[in-house]
Amino acid sequence: MFQTFTGSSRKVRNVNLSGQKPKNPFTGSSSWTPAVEAAGASKTVAHAQAERLQRQQERSRLKAAQCIQRVWRGHRVRRVLRSSRRQTIDQLYAATGLVDPGQRAAEAAPLVLGVYQSSNAEDQQRLCWLARDLLQSRFSAFAQGAIEPPRLSKLARIVVSGLCQLDPNIAPPQVKILLAAIVEITTARPQAVQPVLGEYYSVLGRYCRILGPTSELASSVRSAVCAPLTAENAPDSFIQTAYGEFATSFLTQPDISLFESDVGSFGANVDVDRLSVSLDARRIETSGSQADLMWLLAHFIVLQKTRRQLALHSHSLRVLYSLLSVLSNQIREAFPASDLKPSSAASEIEEGVQPMLPPYVSSHLASLTDKDEITGVLEKFTSERGATSSSELEDVGLLAGYILILIYCFPAHGDEIRMRLYLADIPTAQGPLPAIKFFWNALSRTSIFSRIASDADAALSILRQRPSSDANSPWHREWRTILLFLELYVFILRLTDDDDFFSVLKVPMSIEDSGSRLRSSGLNLQELKRFTLFLKHLGFTLYYNAADLLTAAPDPPTTLNAATESSARFKSAAGNSRVGGAPSLALTAGVGLDALRSMVTTATRMLYERDSRRPFLPQNHWLMTAKLNMDEFLTAVVLEEQRQREQGEPEDDDEDDGQDAEELPTGLPSAGSRLSRQAQLARNSVLQKRAARDNLRALSGPRLEILRNMPFVIPFDVRVQIFRQFVHLDKHWRRGGNIDPDRWRLWVLNQHGGPFEPSPSAANILGKHQAQIQRGRVFRDALESFWDLKEGLKEPIQITFVDEFGMTEAGIDGGGVTKEFLTSVTTEAFAPERRLFVANSKNAYYPNPSDMDQLKHYLREAHVAEGSEEWTEAIVYRLREYEFLGRIIGKCMYEGILIDIVFAGFFLLKWASPAGAPDTYRANINDLRELDEELYQGMLRLKNYPGDVRDLSLDFTITDQISRPSEPVRTVTRNLVPDGENVAVTNENRLHYIIRVAHHRLVVQPYAQTRAFLRGLGTIIDPAWLSMFNQSELQRLVGGDSSEIDVEDMRRHTVYSGAYSIGDDGQEHPTVRLFWEVMHGLEDRERRDVLKYVTSTPRAPLLGFAQLSPPFSIRDGGLDQDRLPSASTCVNLLKLPQYTSAAVLKRKLLYAVTSGAGFDLS
């Protein structure tokens, strides 16, 4: 019995669904296999699932068959019905005699709407019959209610579909009828066409592309294009949709020749303001591909010009700005910076290089930079400016963004655009203002400017607050205003001479008061103080906090205008890159963190250089010592330099020694011949690598970047200490820690076999650093002996002098002979007869600008074939002399040896530029004064000429002298711009002419010589080290301090020998005391004469006499009271007889100094 809780004793039925017979493990079976039984159960389940699937498939096939039968029956019925209705339609239109078109249309319309298939050619004909009746009856069937109005929408749809199927060249009558019908529908009930406006304008664009201006359908197509745009009594939503589809479906199509050839007729019915509003409300980036948007931009420009609007509303300008932003990179590649060749100003485009844009698009894009176009933008736009301050700032920000994107997209026209803006007057409530003053007023009212100018810490928080979702936010608009002002102000600074600049510092002037636009555009002293504070604070943040800014990733753009930032790859001349995938901080298209840094640095440096040349700001105005601990800064910056050295940096890819002979600067700011596509890509690649390297530097060495780009925020004496530390670090690294020359030589021997059995490699290394130099040809012997050393010239060298008779001079080079050698090389190299360098009226030296021209002229006179091996060797050797002289100057700075050479300021400004990056120096009219005072005065007279400059018969050419001074004068005329001989200088372009003259004289003409010298200088001294100093500071670094000589500092660091050695009592020799008594009594001019007599330079070392190498020394010169003092300049040694009287010592000393007697090499 089975007991259960239910009280029932019946056995519960066991239901087995496995399909297997039950087995009892306790019966006679000898083995029990649970795994086999489990497998059997799985098999049964799988079999059941398969049967279930099969039954499901059978049901599906049955349902599919029923569906197919149902569809087929429906199709057959519809086909029969359609065929029947088609016969009815045909019978209606086959009837002869008088027929009322309206009645027939009322009968035929439902039939046609029901049977029409666009792929059926006969249906196309039936549709045309209906359209003809409707046109003849003026759509009375719809007007009288015989046909329901909603069917008009379907009719519009099938008419548009029919137009899509028809070829206007094959069936013009049908196309004409359908076009007339759709126009009538649009006029009668615009909403009926609204759902198909996109397809409608697409087919009209195709017709405009196919048909010519003389086609019989031209007027019909024109009416069809304009009908939705001019529909009366249409709701605003329809008009906005019509203009939107007109822009995105019609204007985006390429080569719509019918529209482009008669744009005036089309444009007469197009409201550009409504078109702008519609585009401004749409997401432009979704309107098509880049090519489509390019055509949209070109057609929008054409329509805008056709209407000749009295006011350029903000919507129109915003559309132009947005389209240019989205397409900025493609436009910039199609309109690259120019490259003016020396031999000809004609444009030469390489064969096989296809234009990047269609001619129609290219020509209309280029028209944006025309004089009238830019002037018109300012005149039209300002007439609509709002009365409120906020709306005015919004409009100014938009206008600034538009001008900035023009400058970015058309780099070859950058200066022309800036010039147009500079010459423009902008109407205000207080009267017309020069554009630069207008934008300054707008800039000074921005919150960004006010906060940064007043708080050094505000810039970082402002840059971090960048809105990511709206590129037209107040943040972006204010930055655009700031950026445009920077562009304009830097441009004006290049034009402004010191007289104009300083004349407005105290009192601002109007054009009427000053008589000069430059003076009326200047800033007064208080404005400059505020502006320089803004630049200093912003620039410091951009460099010192670069890591924070580069790694702050913004959210992706989500709105129309934010999408314009997708093309905003911030670039320094042509392209930029991002580090480690860090997103760029884009302020506007083409302007990001790198470009902002560059603009701020350029403006700051230009103002700082002017303040250095002629101070106008308070003392220590540029310093930011409150932000930095100087002791910690010095240590940290040296560690950063060491870290970057250990990490290693790639060499500049743009240095090519083999192209010096004929190479000229590229990327000039104004017109020239277009670069090939391959050249553009190559240049962009180099610039991208350089930008990536700069970003890496900014991340790894912010203090170094401050020193390289804004060194003036650090005190000068600290920078000199840093420079000497950098040199010491470099020596330690190169010499294996053995800075002393003798220890280095021993280290080299130990590295190659030891001092007793040195290997040939050791002898070879040390042999390259030794030379015999003959007096009288020091420079040539030095060049031949040490040219192959290149960077190896940094190591100690051993010099043996040979006199004119071939006899070796006595002397051991313990540093003194090396100094004598270096000073002798510079003295000989700068001699007038070598013509490597020439001096200006102030005896300041710069590379001979005519040297290469004169050499080539001499070679031609000697009948040397241009381009021959002899020709090339002569030019290369001459440039080698410049490069070697650069190495020698670098060696002097490297060893701390002062030389008595004064360099021109404009030439020193180029020293901080790598040899491959000459564009960091911008020529200006003030630098022209140092080069040629007469030419400078002539340019000033031209700039201030009160009459018509055309009367002077000047053109954009310049005359260079190619003959040597001792020969009859021969000149060559060169173009300053392409076709310059045919470009007259006028009142409007004379400032551009002055810029081109300054650029030619200061950059283009001496380019090869300057580049060779800078390459040699950079071989020894890292240009980044030199970038820590301005031109006057560099001169002090090369030649010593020009301030009054500190006699007590000189006394503390003087070394005595012989009878003058300090004894155990610590007392000086009586004659030594007399010497210092006399030195105290001398005038500073006389002290300098004494210093030059002993050390060969009249200036003290920058950090005092403790830095003089070798140290200032005095030894006894005997007891003869009648003997004159003598000196060994190679070791800075004064040999002073033991005079007993101060009067005798003074008289003898000054006599020896002024007569130049007593120089010898001991």
PDB file of C-alpha atoms in Angstrom, residues 413-573:
ATOM      1  CA  HIS A 413      45.096  87.556 -49.926  1.00  0.00           C
ATOM      2  CA  GLY A 414      45.556  87.941 -46.182  1.00  0.00           C
ATOM      3  CA  ASP A 415      47.347  91.279 -46.314  1.00  0.00           C
ATOM      4  CA  GLU A 416      44.940  92.614 -48.922  1.00  0.00           C
ATOM      5  CA  ILE A 417      41.983  91.757 -46.686  1.00  0.00           C
ATOM      6  CA  ARG A 418      43.680  93.378 -43.700  1.00  0.00           C
ATOM      7  CA  MET A 419      44.471  96.434 -45.807  1.00  0.00           C
ATOM      8  CA  ARG A 420      40.838  96.782 -46.906  1.00  0.00           C
ATOM      9  CA  LEU A 421      39.745  96.603 -43.318  1.00  0.00           C
ATOM     10  CA  TYR A 422      42.418  99.054 -42.210  1.00  0.00           C
ATOM     11  CA  LEU A 423      41.301 101.595 -44.835  1.00  0.00           C
ATOM     12  CA  ALA A 424      37.607 101.244 -43.966  1.00  0.00           C
ATOM     13  CA  ASP A 425      35.637 103.655 -41.804  1.00  0.00           C
ATOM     14  CA  ILE A 426      32.730 102.172 -39.874  1.00  0.00           C
ATOM     15  CA  PRO A 427      29.759 104.435 -39.105  1.00  0.00           C
ATOM     16  CA  THR A 428      28.879 104.785 -35.441  1.00  0.00           C
ATOM     17  CA  ALA A 429      26.575 107.026 -33.421  1.00  0.00           C
ATOM     18  CA  GLN A 430      29.565 109.270 -32.723  1.00  0.00           C
ATOM     19  CA  GLY A 431      30.581 109.417 -36.373  1.00  0.00           C
ATOM     20  CA  PRO A 432      32.787 107.253 -38.602  1.00  0.00           C
ATOM     21  CA  LEU A 433      35.596 105.391 -36.860  1.00  0.00           C
ATOM     22  CA  PRO A 434      38.634 103.658 -38.386  1.00  0.00           C
ATOM     23  CA  ALA A 435      38.024  99.921 -38.361  1.00  0.00           C
ATOM     24  CA  ILE A 436      40.874  99.273 -35.929  1.00  0.00           C
ATOM     25  CA  LYS A 437      39.423 101.734 -33.397  1.00  0.00           C
ATOM     26  CA  PHE A 438      35.932 100.312 -33.920  1.00  0.00           C
ATOM     27  CA  PHE A 439      37.089  96.815 -33.113  1.00  0.00           C
ATOM     28  CA  TRP A 440      39.208  98.089 -30.229  1.00  0.00           C
ATOM     29  CA  ASN A 441      36.109  99.676 -28.687  1.00  0.00           C
ATOM     30  CA  ALA A 442      34.244  96.406 -29.153  1.00  0.00           C
ATOM     31  CA  LEU A 443      37.168  94.424 -27.731  1.00  0.00           C
ATOM     32  CA  SER A 444      37.500  96.620 -24.663  1.00  0.00           C
ATOM     33  CA  ARG A 445      33.816  96.034 -23.820  1.00  0.00           C
ATOM     34  CA  THR A 446      34.079  92.245 -23.876  1.00  0.00           C
ATOM     35  CA  SER A 447      34.036  90.461 -20.536  1.00  0.00           C
ATOM     36  CA  ILE A 448      36.907  88.180 -21.606  1.00  0.00           C
ATOM     37  CA  PHE A 449      39.239  91.107 -22.234  1.00  0.00           C
ATOM     38  CA  SER A 450      38.296  92.904 -19.029  1.00  0.00           C
ATOM     39  CA  ARG A 451      38.744  89.842 -16.842  1.00  0.00           C
ATOM     40  CA  ILE A 452      42.078  88.734 -18.327  1.00  0.00           C
ATOM     41  CA  ALA A 453      43.555  92.244 -18.357  1.00  0.00           C
ATOM     42  CA  SER A 454      42.765  92.727 -14.679  1.00  0.00           C
ATOM     43  CA  ASP A 455      43.502  89.223 -13.373  1.00  0.00           C
ATOM     44  CA  ALA A 456      46.492  87.096 -14.367  1.00  0.00           C
ATOM     45  CA  ASP A 457      44.681  83.932 -13.275  1.00  0.00           C
ATOM     46  CA  ALA A 458      41.456  84.561 -15.195  1.00  0.00           C
ATOM     47  CA  ALA A 459      42.635  83.332 -18.603  1.00  0.00           C
ATOM     48  CA  LEU A 460      42.809  79.669 -17.600  1.00  0.00           C
ATOM     49  CA  SER A 461      39.294  79.587 -16.166  1.00  0.00           C
ATOM     50  CA  ILE A 462      37.894  81.427 -19.192  1.00  0.00           C
ATOM     51  CA  LEU A 463      39.489  79.038 -21.670  1.00  0.00           C
ATOM     52  CA  ARG A 464      38.244  76.071 -19.664  1.00  0.00           C
ATOM     53  CA  GLN A 465      34.690  77.461 -19.747  1.00  0.00           C
ATOM     54  CA  ARG A 466      34.427  77.013 -23.495  1.00  0.00           C
ATOM     55  CA  PRO A 467      30.834  76.113 -24.486  1.00  0.00           C
ATOM     56  CA  SER A 468      30.862  72.925 -26.534  1.00  0.00           C
ATOM     57  CA  SER A 469      27.344  73.028 -27.947  1.00  0.00           C
ATOM     58  CA  ASP A 470      27.066  76.431 -29.597  1.00  0.00           C
ATOM     59  CA  ALA A 471      29.758  78.055 -31.710  1.00  0.00           C
ATOM     60  CA  ASN A 472      27.750  81.286 -31.746  1.00  0.00           C
ATOM     61  CA  SER A 473      27.730  81.659 -27.995  1.00  0.00           C
ATOM     62  CA  PRO A 474      28.913  84.959 -26.436  1.00  0.00           C
ATOM     63  CA  TRP A 475      32.143  83.165 -25.517  1.00  0.00           C
ATOM     64  CA  HIS A 476      32.917  82.418 -29.167  1.00  0.00           C
ATOM     65  CA  ARG A 477      31.786  85.825 -30.413  1.00  0.00           C
ATOM     66  CA  GLU A 478      34.014  87.660 -27.962  1.00  0.00           C
ATOM     67  CA  TRP A 479      37.014  85.552 -28.903  1.00  0.00           C
ATOM     68  CA  ARG A 480      36.416  86.283 -32.589  1.00  0.00           C
ATOM     69  CA  THR A 481      36.417  90.001 -31.868  1.00  0.00           C
ATOM     70  CA  ILE A 482      39.680  89.611 -29.952  1.00  0.00           C
ATOM     71  CA  LEU A 483      41.281  87.538 -32.700  1.00  0.00           C
ATOM     72  CA  LEU A 484      40.355  89.965 -35.463  1.00  0.00           C
ATOM     73  CA  PHE A 485      41.721  92.891 -33.506  1.00  0.00           C
ATOM     74  CA  LEU A 486      44.978  91.007 -33.017  1.00  0.00           C
ATOM     75  CA  GLU A 487      45.171  90.344 -36.767  1.00  0.00           C
ATOM     76  CA  LEU A 488      44.584  94.008 -37.587  1.00  0.00           C
ATOM     77  CA  TYR A 489      46.814  95.438 -34.890  1.00  0.00           C
ATOM     78  CA  VAL A 490      49.776  93.268 -35.821  1.00  0.00           C
ATOM     79  CA  PHE A 491      49.283  94.329 -39.433  1.00  0.00           C
ATOM     80  CA  ILE A 492      49.191  98.008 -38.479  1.00  0.00           C
ATOM     81  CA  LEU A 493      52.244  97.684 -36.239  1.00  0.00           C
ATOM     82  CA  ARG A 494      54.200  96.499 -39.274  1.00  0.00           C
ATOM     83  CA  LEU A 495      53.202  99.701 -41.082  1.00  0.00           C
ATOM     84  CA  THR A 496      53.641 102.123 -38.209  1.00  0.00           C
ATOM     85  CA  ASP A 497      56.956 103.895 -37.806  1.00  0.00           C
ATOM     86  CA  ASP A 498      58.092 105.159 -34.430  1.00  0.00           C
ATOM     87  CA  ASP A 499      56.974 108.730 -35.096  1.00  0.00           C
ATOM     88  CA  ASP A 500      53.403 107.647 -35.798  1.00  0.00           C
ATOM     89  CA  PHE A 501      53.383 105.195 -32.914  1.00  0.00           C
ATOM     90  CA  PHE A 502      54.642 107.539 -30.227  1.00  0.00           C
ATOM     91  CA  SER A 503      52.703 110.581 -31.438  1.00  0.00           C
ATOM     92  CA  VAL A 504      49.400 109.122 -30.196  1.00  0.00           C
ATOM     93  CA  LEU A 505      50.550 107.675 -26.881  1.00  0.00           C
ATOM     94  CA  LYS A 506      49.338 110.612 -24.837  1.00  0.00           C
ATOM     95  CA  VAL A 507      46.460 112.035 -26.859  1.00  0.00           C
ATOM     96  CA  PRO A 508      44.232 109.980 -29.204  1.00  0.00           C
ATOM     97  CA  MET A 509      43.713 111.591 -32.582  1.00  0.00           C
ATOM     98  CA  SER A 510      41.024 111.550 -35.208  1.00  0.00           C
ATOM     99  CA  ILE A 511      41.826 111.423 -38.897  1.00  0.00           C
ATOM    100  CA  GLU A 512      41.122 115.127 -39.204  1.00  0.00           C
ATOM    101  CA  ASP A 513      43.391 116.012 -36.280  1.00  0.00           C
ATOM    102  CA  SER A 514      46.265 113.740 -37.187  1.00  0.00           C
ATOM    103  CA  GLY A 515      46.142 113.912 -40.945  1.00  0.00           C
ATOM    104  CA  SER A 516      47.239 110.291 -40.932  1.00  0.00           C
ATOM    105  CA  ARG A 517      45.155 107.137 -40.802  1.00  0.00           C
ATOM    106  CA  LEU A 518      47.957 105.323 -38.988  1.00  0.00           C
ATOM    107  CA  ARG A 519      47.965 107.865 -36.201  1.00  0.00           C
ATOM    108  CA  SER A 520      44.192 107.868 -35.959  1.00  0.00           C
ATOM    109  CA  SER A 521      44.312 104.065 -35.681  1.00  0.00           C
ATOM    110  CA  GLY A 522      46.840 104.042 -32.839  1.00  0.00           C
ATOM    111  CA  LEU A 523      46.246 103.338 -29.166  1.00  0.00           C
ATOM    112  CA  ASN A 524      47.105 105.799 -26.419  1.00  0.00           C
ATOM    113  CA  LEU A 525      49.348 104.932 -23.498  1.00  0.00           C
ATOM    114  CA  GLN A 526      46.597 103.849 -21.120  1.00  0.00           C
ATOM    115  CA  GLU A 527      45.050 101.635 -23.786  1.00  0.00           C
ATOM    116  CA  LEU A 528      48.432 100.092 -24.549  1.00  0.00           C
ATOM    117  CA  LYS A 529      49.076  99.379 -20.880  1.00  0.00           C
ATOM    118  CA  ARG A 530      45.767  97.560 -20.621  1.00  0.00           C
ATOM    119  CA  PHE A 531      46.258  95.752 -23.912  1.00  0.00           C
ATOM    120  CA  THR A 532      49.774  94.573 -23.054  1.00  0.00           C
ATOM    121  CA  LEU A 533      48.563  93.301 -19.686  1.00  0.00           C
ATOM    122  CA  PHE A 534      45.902  91.299 -21.504  1.00  0.00           C
ATOM    123  CA  LEU A 535      48.463  89.880 -23.937  1.00  0.00           C
ATOM    124  CA  LYS A 536      50.938  89.081 -21.178  1.00  0.00           C
ATOM    125  CA  HIS A 537      48.413  87.292 -18.980  1.00  0.00           C
ATOM    126  CA  LEU A 538      46.837  85.383 -21.860  1.00  0.00           C
ATOM    127  CA  GLY A 539      50.144  84.402 -23.447  1.00  0.00           C
ATOM    128  CA  PHE A 540      51.569  83.210 -20.138  1.00  0.00           C
ATOM    129  CA  THR A 541      48.528  81.000 -19.562  1.00  0.00           C
ATOM    130  CA  LEU A 542      48.611  79.573 -23.094  1.00  0.00           C
ATOM    131  CA  TYR A 543      52.187  78.398 -22.609  1.00  0.00           C
ATOM    132  CA  TYR A 544      52.420  77.658 -18.907  1.00  0.00           C
ATOM    133  CA  ASN A 545      49.071  75.826 -18.742  1.00  0.00           C
ATOM    134  CA  ALA A 546      49.238  74.231 -22.189  1.00  0.00           C
ATOM    135  CA  ALA A 547      48.910  70.724 -20.774  1.00  0.00           C
ATOM    136  CA  ASP A 548      45.640  71.606 -19.042  1.00  0.00           C
ATOM    137  CA  LEU A 549      44.237  73.194 -22.194  1.00  0.00           C
ATOM    138  CA  LEU A 550      45.342  70.469 -24.604  1.00  0.00           C
ATOM    139  CA  THR A 551      43.918  67.662 -22.519  1.00  0.00           C
ATOM    140  CA  ALA A 552      40.551  69.327 -21.822  1.00  0.00           C
ATOM    141  CA  ALA A 553      38.276  67.427 -24.211  1.00  0.00           C
ATOM    142  CA  PRO A 554      35.139  69.307 -25.313  1.00  0.00           C
ATOM    143  CA  ASP A 555      31.862  67.567 -26.011  1.00  0.00           C
ATOM    144  CA  PRO A 556      31.035  66.899 -29.668  1.00  0.00           C
ATOM    145  CA  PRO A 557      29.113  69.698 -31.400  1.00  0.00           C
ATOM    146  CA  THR A 558      25.382  69.221 -31.590  1.00  0.00           C
ATOM    147  CA  THR A 559      23.999  72.298 -33.327  1.00  0.00           C
ATOM    148  CA  LEU A 560      24.286  73.767 -36.785  1.00  0.00           C
ATOM    149  CA  ASN A 561      26.966  76.298 -36.074  1.00  0.00           C
ATOM    150  CA  ALA A 562      28.818  74.062 -33.683  1.00  0.00           C
ATOM    151  CA  ALA A 563      29.234  71.724 -36.598  1.00  0.00           C
ATOM    152  CA  THR A 564      31.330  74.353 -38.297  1.00  0.00           C
ATOM    153  CA  GLU A 565      34.009  73.492 -35.774  1.00  0.00           C
ATOM    154  CA  SER A 566      34.429  70.092 -37.357  1.00  0.00           C
ATOM    155  CA  SER A 567      36.758  71.754 -39.830  1.00  0.00           C
ATOM    156  CA  ALA A 568      38.481  73.955 -37.301  1.00  0.00           C
ATOM    157  CA  ARG A 569      41.847  72.272 -37.159  1.00  0.00           C
ATOM    158  CA  PHE A 570      43.931  75.004 -35.613  1.00  0.00           C
ATOM    159  CA  LYS A 571      46.986  75.565 -37.811  1.00  0.00           C
ATOM    160  CA  SER A 572      50.258  77.678 -37.788  1.00  0.00           C
ATOM    161  CA  ALA A 573      50.759  78.751 -41.373  1.00  0.00           C
TER     162      ALA A 573
END
